[in-house]
Amino acid sequence: MTSPAVPAASRVPEAVHRRRWAILGVLMLSLLIVVLDNSILNVAIKTISTPAPTGLGATQSELEWAINSYTLVFAGLLFTAGLLGDRLGRKKVLIGGLVVFGIGSALAAESGSPAQLIAFRALMGLGAAFVMPATLAVLMNVFEREEQPKAIGIWAGGVGLAIAIGPITGGLLLDHFWWGSVFLVNVPIVILAVVLMIALVPDSKDPKPGRIDLVGVALSIVGLVLLVYGIIQGGDEGDFSSPQVLATIAAGLAVLVAFVVYEKRSDHPSIDINYFRNKVFSAAIAAIALVFFALMGVTFFSVFYTQSVRGYSPLQTGALMLPLAVAQLIFAPRARLVVDKIGVRATTTGGLVLLAGMLAAFTILDADTPIWLLEVMFFLMGTGMAHVMTPTSVVIMQALPREKAGSASALSNTFRQVGGALGIAVLGSVLSTAYRGGIEDKLGLLPPGLRDTAGGSIEATLGVAEKIGPRAESLVGAANDSFLHAMHVTALWGAGIALISAVVTVLFLPGKVPATPAGAPGEAEKVGADH
């Protein structure tokens, strides 16, 4: 009975134990900038889409790629990053990831074109992939068992904090500096985090690291990029039936099928496909992916609604999005209490139905709807999200054997990121197609060379109208009307996706929590240990 205590003592020496909370602070700082960056970017996308010198004049599809290049690289490399951390040392990998993220941020800030921004965002995603799993793995090695649940709770709270302060930070920066400041702000934080990490954080390795699945990683990244590229191109062209779009989407699906076949046969897979034979596990994973699919797509267009149609500044837009994050901060820690009373299935399904209702409510918004209504909708969306994310995360951890908890955590994170990326791609394409269809007839006033450019997005239309001057005043009203119609169509798609997810949870999630809640901390401990 005394043998487990010996490795615990050697794993957490007294000197490390004394500075464990300072180490947690450094890990939180590392996590903060990775999550903060995406929520900051959501506020900046409208500015980046504005023509130079204010922005880069990015089209809607280029904006989607600026977001998705980061997300796809990040999601595709999570498993590899975890394996490299185990093999080379988690502290080394964490510092390396931060350095790459910082270099990518500095380069992104100085981007001279949308293509450069997309490339440098992908570099940032590469760095972020090595930061997130390593922070949790280091955490598990500096806290004793009895303190691990508390430390993990604080670690997880960092995500909510970043979501809450990201839009405000982005708004403040854009009010006083140029658009690149939303990326450059990462650099001093990275430098501080690296210095503190070198001074405070101990290194750790897995004595028996797994082999790296290079073929699986390559197939997953290529398949996802082709699929998302095809979807974005279809939306940009307003035609999903063109041979090029269909061929790209089909190629992406084919590569992803090859990935699944390869993973099933591999003796060292990135993803153990057998996990998905567990219906409860698959349903919870699907719920998380579909929730982020709907949420990320709606967040993408809501920024254009508040800034382009309603005329709010980036800072005001950041403040308007706070209720969504605040609701998650309030209700996520308390969602387990609801689960204890009515069960996982009812809690999760209720959260999804609430989310679907709020997405559908976007159809009542127009150019002069009282803004408090949007605030209520954001708050209720955050409430719904909180009652989906917490129960499904617990279900995922409990659905597989305890020794597989690390893999379960990695899968949950990957599907969340991929769901968000596809949400931006698919719903962004729906928005783009609907907008182009609505504005096309109104572009007859413009010279033929400008019509295609002006039809790309509301920002493109407004940019062209501004250049032409008073003669194009009617175009501004038409752009707002077309965007509102496109937003309503897109919101209904998002609501439909959330309802599909609700059907999945009703059919497959368990009605009650397992009778051994004390097991939960053990699962949490395994997350870090397996990473």
PDB file of N, CA and C in Angstrom, residues 15 109 257 300 403-404 429 470 482:
ATOM      1  N   ALA A  15      10.885  21.121  -2.937  1.00  0.00           N
ATOM      2  CA  ALA A  15      11.169  22.440  -3.521  1.00  0.00           C
ATOM      3  C   ALA A  15      10.124  22.800  -4.584  1.00  0.00           C
ATOM      4  N   ALA A 109       1.426  40.233 -37.026  1.00  0.00           N
ATOM      5  CA  ALA A 109       1.182  41.668 -36.803  1.00  0.00           C
ATOM      6  C   ALA A 109       1.690  42.515 -37.962  1.00  0.00           C
ATOM      7  N   VAL A 257     -11.307   9.346 -44.873  1.00  0.00           N
ATOM      8  CA  VAL A 257     -11.649   7.916 -44.817  1.00  0.00           C
ATOM      9  C   VAL A 257     -10.360   7.083 -44.758  1.00  0.00           C
ATOM     10  N   PHE A 300     -18.939  34.416 -35.673  1.00  0.00           N
ATOM     11  CA  PHE A 300     -18.310  34.993 -36.870  1.00  0.00           C
ATOM     12  C   PHE A 300     -19.204  36.067 -37.493  1.00  0.00           C
ATOM     13  N   GLU A 403      -7.592   4.319 -17.574  1.00  0.00           N
ATOM     14  CA  GLU A 403      -6.261   4.467 -18.180  1.00  0.00           C
ATOM     15  C   GLU A 403      -6.309   5.138 -19.556  1.00  0.00           C
ATOM     16  N   LYS A 404      -7.514   5.299 -20.125  1.00  0.00           N
ATOM     17  CA  LYS A 404      -7.663   5.965 -21.420  1.00  0.00           C
ATOM     18  C   LYS A 404      -8.113   7.419 -21.276  1.00  0.00           C
ATOM     19  N   SER A 429     -19.808  30.082 -45.281  1.00  0.00           N
ATOM     20  CA  SER A 429     -20.151  29.905 -46.694  1.00  0.00           C
ATOM     21  C   SER A 429     -21.640  30.142 -46.934  1.00  0.00           C
ATOM     22  N   PRO A 470     -21.492  59.806 -52.782  1.00  0.00           N
ATOM     23  CA  PRO A 470     -22.941  59.979 -52.611  1.00  0.00           C
ATOM     24  C   PRO A 470     -23.789  59.192 -53.607  1.00  0.00           C
ATOM     25  N   SER A 482     -29.358  43.051 -47.299  1.00  0.00           N
ATOM     26  CA  SER A 482     -28.882  41.748 -47.786  1.00  0.00           C
ATOM     27  C   SER A 482     -28.151  40.984 -46.685  1.00  0.00           C
TER      28      SER A 482
END
